[in-house]
Every structure is written in C-alpha cells, then in structure tokens.
C-alpha cells in the first residue's frame, strides 16, 4: 500500500501524488472500499480515484534517485527498437509503453531520435505515429525522472538530449 504524499506511477496518467487514502462518497463506487485519491503531477486538471486493491491498472512507486541515476548511466547501452514495418513498429511501441519501464521508454526515445535524424537528412519529418509515441515516451520518462531526480521536467529533457547527442547515433 502507498502512503499519503508518496509519488506513484498510475497507468497512463504518469506520475501522481497520493493525496488521500480512505472511503469516498461518489455514486457508483462501493463506499466500503478504500480508495486512493491521486493528483496527476503534470496535469492539475483532474483528480483520480482508484481502489487500493485495483489490479486492472498498473500502480508502482516512482523510481528512486539511485535507480534514476543508474538508468541514465545505462542510456548508451540500451538498444534501439528498429523495426521497418510500420504496423509492427507501432505494436512494439505500444508494448514498450505498457511495460511502464524506463528502459523501454528510452528504447523508444533513442530509436526515434535516430529515425528523426535520418528522415531530416532526407528532407522528411517523423511520421505522425512516430511523433505520437515519441511524445508519450518522453512524457512518461521525463515526468518520472523529474520527480526521482528532483529536477524540472525540461531540464531532464535537456539531460537526455545531451546524452543522445554524445552517442553519435546517426
């Protein structure tokens, strides 16, 4: 069970702060069930409520500072997800995102960094699908690293971009 004030990853909503734990009075929800009241950190527009024992949506603690540092150290060694077939590539991206794993998010970001550079050299832009999955992976990764490293989200993006540029992937 998570604690009030703790940061967690809640499904595709990204980083959320546990605001409260207890019974809630919302029509259609069993009042005897304990629920988390979650506030998405990077989207203040909504509050989320979910049963403490919810097994349908992935909930996990945000990585620690040490885990975040280790992940950043591994960036050069994380392989690309290079798949030529457009449909297969989208399925691989979906699966990587659903894993809610930082290493898989970096695979997407690295792959699409290389793909963007290649397409730019041909006078083309990233496809809509590639752009969509790149943005989702960035939001997931940068949000979590922002909390773990106690750093602004845009500073995390700068840090990752610096690492990618140093790799000379293109």
mmCIF file of C-alpha atoms in Angstrom:
data_model
loop_
_atom_site.group_PDB
_atom_site.id
_atom_site.type_symbol
_atom_site.label_atom_id
_atom_site.label_comp_id
_atom_site.label_asym_id
_atom_site.label_seq_id
_atom_site.Cartn_x
_atom_site.Cartn_y
_atom_site.Cartn_z
ATOM 1 C CA UNK A 1 0.000 0.000 0.000
ATOM 2 C CA UNK A 2 1.195 3.505 -0.784
ATOM 3 C CA UNK A 3 1.344 6.369 1.705
ATOM 4 C CA UNK A 4 -0.203 9.837 1.557
ATOM 5 C CA UNK A 5 2.329 12.194 -0.043
ATOM 6 C CA UNK A 6 4.052 9.435 -1.993
ATOM 7 C CA UNK A 7 4.625 9.717 -5.749
ATOM 8 C CA UNK A 8 3.484 6.792 -7.851
ATOM 9 C CA UNK A 9 3.057 5.862 -11.489
ATOM 10 C CA UNK A 10 -0.618 5.267 -12.195
ATOM 11 C CA UNK A 11 -1.236 3.616 -15.561
ATOM 12 C CA UNK A 12 -1.025 6.020 -18.472
ATOM 13 C CA UNK A 13 -1.651 9.024 -16.245
ATOM 14 C CA UNK A 14 2.034 9.132 -15.346
ATOM 15 C CA UNK A 15 3.299 10.470 -12.043
ATOM 16 C CA UNK A 16 0.615 11.071 -9.432
ATOM 17 C CA UNK A 17 0.819 12.150 -5.823
ATOM 18 C CA UNK A 18 -1.232 10.184 -3.303
ATOM 19 C CA UNK A 19 -3.381 12.882 -1.702
ATOM 20 C CA UNK A 20 -5.605 10.710 0.471
ATOM 21 C CA UNK A 21 -6.471 7.106 1.301
ATOM 22 C CA UNK A 22 -9.919 6.212 2.511
ATOM 23 C CA UNK A 23 -13.550 5.717 1.675
ATOM 24 C CA UNK A 24 -15.040 8.103 -0.858
ATOM 25 C CA UNK A 25 -18.602 9.180 -1.371
ATOM 26 C CA UNK A 26 -19.079 9.000 -5.136
ATOM 27 C CA UNK A 27 -22.194 7.455 -6.721
ATOM 28 C CA UNK A 28 -21.487 4.033 -8.215
ATOM 29 C CA UNK A 29 -18.474 3.325 -6.027
ATOM 30 C CA UNK A 30 -18.687 0.900 -3.121
ATOM 31 C CA UNK A 31 -18.351 3.155 -0.066
ATOM 32 C CA UNK A 32 -16.790 0.355 1.966
ATOM 33 C CA UNK A 33 -13.809 0.119 -0.432
ATOM 34 C CA UNK A 34 -10.665 2.028 0.442
ATOM 35 C CA UNK A 35 -9.529 4.242 -2.408
ATOM 36 C CA UNK A 36 -6.534 6.341 -3.291
ATOM 37 C CA UNK A 37 -7.167 9.957 -4.186
ATOM 38 C CA UNK A 38 -4.480 10.767 -6.741
ATOM 39 C CA UNK A 39 -3.394 14.085 -8.191
ATOM 40 C CA UNK A 40 -1.531 13.845 -11.504
ATOM 41 C CA UNK A 41 1.625 15.911 -11.033
ATOM 42 C CA UNK A 42 1.951 17.253 -14.562
ATOM 43 C CA UNK A 43 -1.774 17.660 -15.228
ATOM 44 C CA UNK A 44 -3.570 19.508 -12.477
ATOM 45 C CA UNK A 45 -6.873 19.397 -14.381
ATOM 46 C CA UNK A 46 -8.230 16.284 -12.711
ATOM 47 C CA UNK A 47 -8.219 14.199 -9.563
ATOM 48 C CA UNK A 48 -8.227 10.427 -9.876
ATOM 49 C CA UNK A 49 -9.854 7.907 -7.558
ATOM 50 C CA UNK A 50 -8.927 4.252 -7.619
ATOM 51 C CA UNK A 51 -9.454 1.327 -5.266
ATOM 52 C CA UNK A 52 -6.401 0.488 -3.177
ATOM 53 C CA UNK A 53 -6.639 -3.111 -4.440
ATOM 54 C CA UNK A 54 -7.026 -2.133 -8.126
ATOM 55 C CA UNK A 55 -5.319 -4.830 -10.189
ATOM 56 C CA UNK A 56 -6.531 -3.584 -13.581
ATOM 57 C CA UNK A 57 -4.273 -0.511 -13.739
ATOM 58 C CA UNK A 58 -0.559 -0.661 -13.066
ATOM 59 C CA UNK A 59 0.453 1.248 -9.958
ATOM 60 C CA UNK A 60 4.040 1.399 -8.788
ATOM 61 C CA UNK A 61 6.315 3.690 -6.852
ATOM 62 C CA UNK A 62 8.322 6.264 -8.785
ATOM 63 C CA UNK A 63 11.916 5.132 -9.187
ATOM 64 C CA UNK A 64 14.349 6.292 -6.545
ATOM 65 C CA UNK A 65 17.094 8.824 -7.198
ATOM 66 C CA UNK A 66 19.609 5.951 -7.278
ATOM 67 C CA UNK A 67 17.527 3.982 -9.789
ATOM 68 C CA UNK A 68 17.178 7.103 -11.937
ATOM 69 C CA UNK A 69 20.951 7.660 -11.884
ATOM 70 C CA UNK A 70 21.532 4.012 -12.841
ATOM 71 C CA UNK A 71 19.069 4.309 -15.721
ATOM 72 C CA UNK A 72 20.840 7.415 -17.017
ATOM 73 C CA UNK A 73 24.180 5.603 -16.820
ATOM 74 C CA UNK A 74 22.737 2.759 -18.931
ATOM 75 C CA UNK A 75 21.496 5.036 -21.750
ATOM 76 C CA UNK A 76 24.485 4.327 -24.050
ATOM 77 C CA UNK A 77 23.962 0.559 -23.720
ATOM 78 C CA UNK A 78 20.192 0.480 -24.211
ATOM 79 C CA UNK A 79 19.458 -0.934 -27.675
ATOM 80 C CA UNK A 80 17.220 0.593 -30.319
ATOM 81 C CA UNK A 81 13.819 -0.838 -31.310
ATOM 82 C CA UNK A 82 14.490 -0.810 -35.031
ATOM 83 C CA UNK A 83 11.549 -2.227 -36.976
ATOM 84 C CA UNK A 84 10.931 -1.288 -40.600
ATOM 85 C CA UNK A 85 7.314 -2.422 -40.840
ATOM 86 C CA UNK A 86 5.073 0.475 -39.772
ATOM 87 C CA UNK A 87 2.314 -1.701 -38.218
ATOM 88 C CA UNK A 88 4.758 -3.938 -36.356
ATOM 89 C CA UNK A 89 6.670 -0.885 -35.114
ATOM 90 C CA UNK A 90 3.514 0.619 -33.620
ATOM 91 C CA UNK A 91 2.734 -2.636 -31.800
ATOM 92 C CA UNK A 92 6.257 -2.767 -30.383
ATOM 93 C CA UNK A 93 5.939 0.850 -29.209
ATOM 94 C CA UNK A 94 2.583 0.119 -27.561
ATOM 95 C CA UNK A 95 4.014 -2.902 -25.763
ATOM 96 C CA UNK A 96 7.063 -0.923 -24.608
ATOM 97 C CA UNK A 97 4.873 1.875 -23.267
ATOM 98 C CA UNK A 98 2.537 -0.514 -21.458
ATOM 99 C CA UNK A 99 5.505 -2.023 -19.619
ATOM 100 C CA UNK A 100 5.829 1.263 -17.670
ATOM 101 C CA UNK A 101 9.570 0.634 -17.642
ATOM 102 C CA UNK A 102 12.110 3.436 -18.043
ATOM 103 C CA UNK A 103 14.475 1.280 -20.083
ATOM 104 C CA UNK A 104 11.750 0.605 -22.649
ATOM 105 C CA UNK A 105 10.830 4.294 -22.776
ATOM 106 C CA UNK A 106 14.485 5.108 -23.523
ATOM 107 C CA UNK A 107 14.488 2.489 -26.300
ATOM 108 C CA UNK A 108 11.626 4.344 -27.971
ATOM 109 C CA UNK A 109 13.231 7.749 -27.479
ATOM 110 C CA UNK A 110 16.631 6.599 -28.777
ATOM 111 C CA UNK A 111 15.104 4.827 -31.755
ATOM 112 C CA UNK A 112 13.004 7.813 -32.759
ATOM 113 C CA UNK A 113 15.902 10.197 -32.200
ATOM 114 C CA UNK A 114 17.864 8.224 -34.811
ATOM 115 C CA UNK A 115 14.840 7.897 -37.083
ATOM 116 C CA UNK A 116 14.191 11.663 -36.898
ATOM 117 C CA UNK A 117 17.805 12.441 -37.842
ATOM 118 C CA UNK A 118 17.665 10.054 -40.788
ATOM 119 C CA UNK A 119 14.356 11.445 -42.044
ATOM 120 C CA UNK A 120 15.564 15.040 -41.644
ATOM 121 C CA UNK A 121 18.610 14.223 -43.773
ATOM 122 C CA UNK A 122 16.129 13.067 -46.472
ATOM 123 C CA UNK A 123 14.092 16.259 -46.118
ATOM 124 C CA UNK A 124 11.271 14.434 -44.296
ATOM 125 C CA UNK A 125 9.689 14.720 -40.872
ATOM 126 C CA UNK A 126 8.820 11.938 -38.442
ATOM 127 C CA UNK A 127 5.575 10.178 -39.225
ATOM 128 C CA UNK A 128 2.535 11.065 -37.135
ATOM 129 C CA UNK A 129 2.694 7.646 -35.441
ATOM 130 C CA UNK A 130 6.378 8.002 -34.563
ATOM 131 C CA UNK A 131 5.825 11.524 -33.250
ATOM 132 C CA UNK A 132 2.884 10.348 -31.132
ATOM 133 C CA UNK A 133 4.825 7.529 -29.461
ATOM 134 C CA UNK A 134 7.915 9.682 -29.017
ATOM 135 C CA UNK A 135 5.875 12.276 -27.129
ATOM 136 C CA UNK A 136 4.194 9.653 -24.937
ATOM 137 C CA UNK A 137 7.543 8.030 -24.073
ATOM 138 C CA UNK A 138 9.107 11.418 -23.329
ATOM 139 C CA UNK A 139 6.230 12.449 -21.072
ATOM 140 C CA UNK A 140 6.393 9.181 -19.148
ATOM 141 C CA UNK A 141 10.171 9.128 -18.750
ATOM 142 C CA UNK A 142 10.786 12.821 -18.161
ATOM 143 C CA UNK A 143 7.962 13.052 -15.643
ATOM 144 C CA UNK A 144 9.248 10.160 -13.587
ATOM 145 C CA UNK A 145 12.886 11.270 -13.784
ATOM 146 C CA UNK A 146 11.834 14.798 -12.843
ATOM 147 C CA UNK A 147 10.428 13.530 -9.548
ATOM 148 C CA UNK A 148 13.204 10.980 -8.907
ATOM 149 C CA UNK A 149 15.994 13.476 -9.591
ATOM 150 C CA UNK A 150 14.162 16.474 -8.087
ATOM 151 C CA UNK A 151 14.686 18.373 -11.322
ATOM 152 C CA UNK A 152 12.449 20.375 -13.675
ATOM 153 C CA UNK A 153 10.966 18.286 -16.488
ATOM 154 C CA UNK A 154 12.567 20.440 -19.206
ATOM 155 C CA UNK A 155 15.974 20.063 -17.515
ATOM 156 C CA UNK A 156 15.524 16.280 -17.659
ATOM 157 C CA UNK A 157 14.803 16.571 -21.378
ATOM 158 C CA UNK A 158 17.987 18.622 -21.849
ATOM 159 C CA UNK A 159 19.945 15.990 -19.920
ATOM 160 C CA UNK A 160 18.606 13.133 -22.074
ATOM 161 C CA UNK A 161 19.172 15.098 -25.298
ATOM 162 C CA UNK A 162 22.788 15.760 -24.281
ATOM 163 C CA UNK A 163 23.307 12.033 -23.675
ATOM 164 C CA UNK A 164 21.791 11.141 -27.044
ATOM 165 C CA UNK A 165 23.906 13.717 -28.888
ATOM 166 C CA UNK A 166 27.069 12.355 -27.245
ATOM 167 C CA UNK A 167 26.300 8.877 -28.557
ATOM 168 C CA UNK A 168 26.711 9.872 -32.222
ATOM 169 C CA UNK A 169 23.861 7.573 -33.173
ATOM 170 C CA UNK A 170 23.459 8.975 -36.653
#
